[in-house]
GROMACS .gro file of C-alpha atoms in nm:
model
   77
    1MET     CA    1  -2.234   0.395   1.927
    2ILE     CA    2  -2.056   0.236   1.630
    3ASP     CA    3  -1.942   0.477   1.357
    4PHE     CA    4  -1.994   0.273   1.044
    5GLY     CA    5  -1.833   0.531   0.812
    6THR     CA    6  -1.508   0.523   0.999
    7MET     CA    7  -1.523   0.149   1.021
    8LEU     CA    8  -1.574   0.120   0.643
    9ILE     CA    9  -1.279   0.343   0.572
   10GLY     CA   10  -1.072   0.152   0.828
   11PHE     CA   11  -1.153  -0.178   0.669
   12GLY     CA   12  -1.057  -0.032   0.328
   13ALA     CA   13  -0.724   0.093   0.468
   14VAL     CA   14  -0.657  -0.248   0.626
   15THR     CA   15  -0.733  -0.422   0.293
   16LEU     CA   16  -0.517  -0.183   0.091
   17GLY     CA   17  -0.236  -0.204   0.348
   18ALA     CA   18  -0.239  -0.585   0.342
   19LEU     CA   19  -0.236  -0.601  -0.039
   20GLY     CA   20   0.036  -0.332  -0.065
   21THR     CA   21   0.253  -0.508   0.193
   22ARG     CA   22   0.214  -0.840   0.021
   23PHE     CA   23   0.261  -0.714  -0.337
   24GLY     CA   24   0.495  -0.422  -0.257
   25TYR     CA   25   0.737  -0.518  -0.536
   26TYR     CA   26   0.464  -0.484  -0.798
   27PHE     CA   27   0.346  -0.145  -0.667
   28ALA     CA   28   0.710  -0.021  -0.667
   29ARG     CA   29   0.764  -0.154  -1.013
   30MET     CA   30   0.447   0.019  -1.139
   31SER     CA   31   0.578   0.342  -0.988
   32GLU     CA   32   0.914   0.302  -1.159
   33GLN     CA   33   0.744   0.230  -1.488
   34ALA     CA   34   0.542   0.549  -1.457
   35ASP     CA   35   0.864   0.735  -1.392
   36ALA     CA   36   1.021   0.581  -1.700
   37ILE     CA   37   0.763   0.737  -1.936
   38GLY     CA   38   0.953   0.956  -2.176
   39SER     CA   39   1.282   0.781  -2.100
   40THR     CA   40   1.484   0.587  -2.355
   41THR     CA   41   1.475   0.282  -2.134
   42PRO     CA   42   1.187   0.044  -2.226
   43MET     CA   43   0.924   0.014  -1.955
   44SER     CA   44   0.960  -0.367  -1.959
   45GLU     CA   45   1.324  -0.342  -1.847
   46VAL     CA   46   1.264  -0.106  -1.551
   47GLU     CA   47   1.313  -0.264  -1.209
   48PRO     CA   48   1.269  -0.093  -0.875
   49ALA     CA   49   1.559  -0.057  -0.629
   50GLU     CA   50   1.541  -0.262  -0.308
   51TRP     CA   51   1.502   0.053  -0.096
   52LYS     CA   52   1.199   0.152  -0.305
   53VAL     CA   53   1.032  -0.188  -0.245
   54VAL     CA   54   1.105  -0.171   0.128
   55THR     CA   55   0.974   0.184   0.154
   56THR     CA   56   0.659   0.087  -0.036
   57ARG     CA   57   0.595  -0.210   0.189
   58LEU     CA   58   0.656   0.000   0.500
   59GLY     CA   59   0.419   0.271   0.375
   60PHE     CA   60   0.144   0.023   0.310
   61GLY     CA   61   0.209  -0.137   0.649
   62VAL     CA   62   0.160   0.199   0.819
   63LEU     CA   63  -0.163   0.240   0.617
   64GLY     CA   64  -0.285  -0.096   0.742
   65ALA     CA   65  -0.199  -0.011   1.102
   66VAL     CA   66  -0.391   0.316   1.079
   67GLY     CA   67  -0.683   0.121   0.939
   68VAL     CA   68  -0.676  -0.120   1.229
   69LEU     CA   69  -0.669   0.179   1.470
   70MET     CA   70  -0.966   0.333   1.286
   71VAL     CA   71  -1.170   0.016   1.318
   72ILE     CA   72  -1.088  -0.015   1.689
   73LEU     CA   73  -1.179   0.349   1.758
   74ALA     CA   74  -1.504   0.309   1.558
   75VAL     CA   75  -1.629   0.029   1.785
   76TRP     CA   76  -1.481   0.160   2.114
   77PRO     CA   77  -1.759   0.258   2.352
   0.00000   0.00000   0.00000
């Protein structure tokens, strides 16, 4: 029997994982801008380090992989 709740959450995780992997730089930059609140550095000048972008993309990639696994397990007989 197909578990539609798990499948829906899995599709959401796959979508978020794909978007986060594709636009990892922007998510990392948003995180750095949030960290810069209260700092003397203007938020428009804040740039994420390369390791932060790579870590963000890897994290979203893992989220997408978990989503794929959830979808597969939801339809597995």
